[in-house]
Amino acid sequence: MEKKTILSGIQATGSLTLGNYLGALNNWVEMQDKYDCYYMIADLHTLTIRNDPETLRENTLKLIALYVAAGLDPDKNTIFIQSHIPAHPALSWVLNCYTYMGELNRMTQFKDKSLKHADNINSGLFTYPVLMAADILAYNADLVPVGDDQKQHLEITRDIAERFNSIYGNTFKIPEVYIGKVGARIMGLQNPTSKMSKSAVDPMDKVLLTDSPDEIRKKFKKAVTDSENCVRYDVTNKPGVSNLMSIYGIIKNKSMEDIEKEFSGQGYGTFKTAVAEAVVERLEPLQKKYNELLENPDKLKAIYEKGDKKAKEKSDKLLKEVYKKIGLVVE
Ligand code: TYM
């Protein structure tokens, strides 16, 4: 039986957080044997905010290194750079013409980001979900593994695809969102009612995948909890402790009940230390591999060149089919 296709991506903006890792990357690694996987570096999406050009180039290569260091095997997965594949912006333009302003206006990420970047509410920020739809639909992806915050973008992708199919006949596969059972929304350590974000101003709120073991320990030690001093999963009343439990549960592959039992009668000090050590233990080998890869840019180039080639072949085919259906001259 033919393997199902997966596509996902991460923006090339600075160092990734533990949220990106546990909500996305970690799930991708588990899927690589079962599916035909396309994982891209979303560098075009990054242009919706102002970047230093040299830093963006560096971040793009760093992200490739991180994908591999996190466990994505470049021989099993197609790892590629979004801007290297002309079908993405081309299909995005076409899909823009099948997407309504009203739909884009409802996107909560657009509203959030407009508030954050009030001096630069550009139209790329507005049509951002359409480029994301093009990324996904260009590969006829069956499944899209993302964190909870991308769910709405998947819904609009499905709406656009269904609209197009209803006019021109079956063209796009309707993709399903894949969200992990736990870790879909890792929260900030200082503000556990908001998601852990790369752009958080307070460095203590986010754990970066490149943080040193001591930084990680310090951040977990200072993580906001509550006054009950009892390790119990209750997102509404104990968001801080519940978030730490989710982090620990994913890394140790333990249920919330198991964790409650493990730390029953013990205070938050012991629990926080255990969470920090679990994270350090997981990230240390990842960081080692990441640093090794960064010293070998030729290897990184070979990885994305191989991925680019395969991604281009697949997406060009679909773009041509779309062009034909809408009436463009295809040679
Ligand atoms: P980005 O770069 O913001 O985030 C990358 C992935 O990390 C997940 N994530 C989280 N998961 C759990 N807890 C958190 N605190 C947390 N923070 C981030 C995100 O849900 C995402 O899965 N638009 C996308 C990139 C993209 C894309 C695509 C994804 C572009 N094209 C096509 C899938 C398919 C984005 O900005 O993700």
PDB file of C-alpha atoms and ligand atoms in Angstrom, residues 7-13 16-25 27-28 38 40-43 45-46 63 67 82 88 109 113 128-129 131-137 143-151 153-154 157 178-179 182-188 194-198 243, ligand 1:
ATOM      1  CA  LEU A   7       3.889  17.928   5.183  1.00  0.00           C
ATOM      2  CA  SER A   8       4.867  20.368   7.878  1.00  0.00           C
ATOM      3  CA  GLY A   9       7.253  23.224   8.507  1.00  0.00           C
ATOM      4  CA  ILE A  10       8.668  25.662  11.018  1.00  0.00           C
ATOM      5  CA  GLN A  11       9.500  29.303  10.498  1.00  0.00           C
ATOM      6  CA  ALA A  12      13.185  30.163  10.357  1.00  0.00           C
ATOM      7  CA  THR A  13      13.027  32.699  13.148  1.00  0.00           C
ATOM      8  CA  LEU A  16      13.255  27.129  18.579  1.00  0.00           C
ATOM      9  CA  THR A  17      11.493  26.610  21.889  1.00  0.00           C
ATOM     10  CA  LEU A  18      10.667  23.464  23.784  1.00  0.00           C
ATOM     11  CA  GLY A  19       7.093  24.152  22.576  1.00  0.00           C
ATOM     12  CA  ASN A  20       8.119  23.818  18.919  1.00  0.00           C
ATOM     13  CA  TYR A  21       9.977  20.649  19.768  1.00  0.00           C
ATOM     14  CA  LEU A  22       7.327  18.898  21.853  1.00  0.00           C
ATOM     15  CA  GLY A  23       4.381  20.216  19.826  1.00  0.00           C
ATOM     16  CA  ALA A  24       5.785  19.510  16.368  1.00  0.00           C
ATOM     17  CA  LEU A  25       9.302  18.219  15.744  1.00  0.00           C
ATOM     18  CA  ASN A  27       5.950  14.046  16.615  1.00  0.00           C
ATOM     19  CA  TRP A  28       7.531  14.263  13.181  1.00  0.00           C
ATOM     20  CA  TYR A  38       8.014  16.451   3.533  1.00  0.00           C
ATOM     21  CA  MET A  40      10.286  22.334   5.007  1.00  0.00           C
ATOM     22  CA  ILE A  41      11.968  25.382   6.432  1.00  0.00           C
ATOM     23  CA  ALA A  42       9.315  28.083   6.136  1.00  0.00           C
ATOM     24  CA  ASP A  43      11.626  30.936   5.184  1.00  0.00           C
ATOM     25  CA  HIS A  45       6.648  32.965   5.965  1.00  0.00           C
ATOM     26  CA  THR A  46       9.417  34.557   7.996  1.00  0.00           C
ATOM     27  CA  LEU A  63      16.921  24.924  11.325  1.00  0.00           C
ATOM     28  CA  TYR A  67      15.613  18.976  12.141  1.00  0.00           C
ATOM     29  CA  GLN A  82      10.348  26.618   0.974  1.00  0.00           C
ATOM     30  CA  HIS A  88       4.748  27.514  -3.324  1.00  0.00           C
ATOM     31  CA  GLN A 109      -2.899  34.626  14.513  1.00  0.00           C
ATOM     32  CA  LYS A 113       0.486  39.374  15.177  1.00  0.00           C
ATOM     33  CA  TYR A 128       0.032  34.175   5.387  1.00  0.00           C
ATOM     34  CA  PRO A 129      -2.497  31.284   5.731  1.00  0.00           C
ATOM     35  CA  LEU A 131       0.826  30.489   1.483  1.00  0.00           C
ATOM     36  CA  MET A 132       0.521  27.843   4.159  1.00  0.00           C
ATOM     37  CA  ALA A 133      -2.398  26.295   2.257  1.00  0.00           C
ATOM     38  CA  ALA A 134      -0.232  26.254  -0.880  1.00  0.00           C
ATOM     39  CA  ASP A 135       2.598  24.545   1.044  1.00  0.00           C
ATOM     40  CA  ILE A 136       0.256  21.768   2.081  1.00  0.00           C
ATOM     41  CA  LEU A 137      -1.889  21.381  -1.032  1.00  0.00           C
ATOM     42  CA  LEU A 143      -1.766  14.762   7.282  1.00  0.00           C
ATOM     43  CA  VAL A 144      -0.242  17.925   8.728  1.00  0.00           C
ATOM     44  CA  PRO A 145       1.384  17.519  12.158  1.00  0.00           C
ATOM     45  CA  VAL A 146       1.350  20.862  13.987  1.00  0.00           C
ATOM     46  CA  GLY A 147       0.716  22.337  17.416  1.00  0.00           C
ATOM     47  CA  ASP A 148      -2.692  23.556  18.474  1.00  0.00           C
ATOM     48  CA  ASP A 149      -2.044  27.177  17.399  1.00  0.00           C
ATOM     49  CA  GLN A 150      -2.011  26.169  13.712  1.00  0.00           C
ATOM     50  CA  LYS A 151      -5.389  24.429  13.771  1.00  0.00           C
ATOM     51  CA  HIS A 153      -4.821  27.614   9.447  1.00  0.00           C
ATOM     52  CA  LEU A 154      -5.551  23.985   8.648  1.00  0.00           C
ATOM     53  CA  THR A 157      -6.659  25.241   4.008  1.00  0.00           C
ATOM     54  CA  TYR A 178      -2.525  15.877  13.236  1.00  0.00           C
ATOM     55  CA  ILE A 179      -2.205  17.146  16.786  1.00  0.00           C
ATOM     56  CA  VAL A 182      -0.228  15.872  24.817  1.00  0.00           C
ATOM     57  CA  GLY A 183       2.097  18.770  24.151  1.00  0.00           C
ATOM     58  CA  ALA A 184      -0.086  20.388  21.514  1.00  0.00           C
ATOM     59  CA  ARG A 185       0.166  23.568  23.518  1.00  0.00           C
ATOM     60  CA  ILE A 186       3.208  23.954  25.740  1.00  0.00           C
ATOM     61  CA  MET A 187       2.720  27.038  27.876  1.00  0.00           C
ATOM     62  CA  GLY A 188       5.124  29.710  29.044  1.00  0.00           C
ATOM     63  CA  SER A 194      -0.209  31.711  27.249  1.00  0.00           C
ATOM     64  CA  LYS A 195       1.662  29.439  24.843  1.00  0.00           C
ATOM     65  CA  MET A 196       5.427  29.279  25.040  1.00  0.00           C
ATOM     66  CA  SER A 197       6.538  31.506  22.181  1.00  0.00           C
ATOM     67  CA  LYS A 198       9.843  32.205  20.423  1.00  0.00           C
ATOM     68  CA  ASN A 243       2.217  22.377  31.948  1.00  0.00           C
TER      69      ASN A 243
HETATM   70  P1  TYM B   1       5.822  28.095  13.851  1.00  0.00           P
HETATM   71  O1  TYM B   1       7.160  28.267  13.244  1.00  0.00           O
HETATM   72  O2  TYM B   1       5.236  29.225  14.611  1.00  0.00           O
HETATM   73  O3  TYM B   1       5.823  26.832  14.818  1.00  0.00           O
HETATM   74  C1  TYM B   1       6.303  25.574  14.392  1.00  0.00           C
HETATM   75  C2  TYM B   1       5.503  24.453  15.013  1.00  0.00           C
HETATM   76  O4  TYM B   1       5.602  24.502  16.432  1.00  0.00           O
HETATM   77  C3  TYM B   1       4.300  24.470  17.010  1.00  0.00           C
HETATM   78  N1  TYM B   1       4.334  25.238  18.270  1.00  0.00           N
HETATM   79  C4  TYM B   1       3.928  24.760  19.455  1.00  0.00           C
HETATM   80  N2  TYM B   1       3.429  23.571  19.812  1.00  0.00           N
HETATM   81  C5  TYM B   1       3.126  23.394  21.122  1.00  0.00           C
HETATM   82  N3  TYM B   1       3.305  24.344  22.062  1.00  0.00           N
HETATM   83  C6  TYM B   1       3.800  25.557  21.746  1.00  0.00           C
HETATM   84  N4  TYM B   1       3.988  26.469  22.688  1.00  0.00           N
HETATM   85  C7  TYM B   1       4.148  25.814  20.391  1.00  0.00           C
HETATM   86  N5  TYM B   1       4.661  26.882  19.730  1.00  0.00           N
HETATM   87  C8  TYM B   1       4.755  26.516  18.435  1.00  0.00           C
HETATM   88  C9  TYM B   1       3.404  25.104  15.948  1.00  0.00           C
HETATM   89  O5  TYM B   1       2.066  24.741  16.117  1.00  0.00           O
HETATM   90  C10 TYM B   1       4.005  24.546  14.681  1.00  0.00           C
HETATM   91  O6  TYM B   1       3.508  23.244  14.423  1.00  0.00           O
HETATM   92  N6  TYM B   1       2.800  28.680   9.950  1.00  0.00           N
HETATM   93  C11 TYM B   1       3.650  27.724  10.614  1.00  0.00           C
HETATM   94  C12 TYM B   1       4.753  27.193   9.722  1.00  0.00           C
HETATM   95  C13 TYM B   1       4.252  26.638   8.443  1.00  0.00           C
HETATM   96  C14 TYM B   1       3.576  25.395   8.271  1.00  0.00           C
HETATM   97  C15 TYM B   1       3.296  25.309   6.880  1.00  0.00           C
HETATM   98  C16 TYM B   1       3.199  24.383   9.146  1.00  0.00           C
HETATM   99  C17 TYM B   1       4.337  27.226   7.228  1.00  0.00           C
HETATM  100  N7  TYM B   1       3.773  26.422   6.294  1.00  0.00           N
HETATM  101  C18 TYM B   1       2.636  24.218   6.375  1.00  0.00           C
HETATM  102  C19 TYM B   1       2.520  23.289   8.617  1.00  0.00           C
HETATM  103  C20 TYM B   1       2.246  23.216   7.241  1.00  0.00           C
HETATM  104  C21 TYM B   1       4.298  28.417  11.803  1.00  0.00           C
HETATM  105  O7  TYM B   1       4.428  29.601  11.838  1.00  0.00           O
HETATM  106  O8  TYM B   1       4.789  27.598  12.744  1.00  0.00           O
END
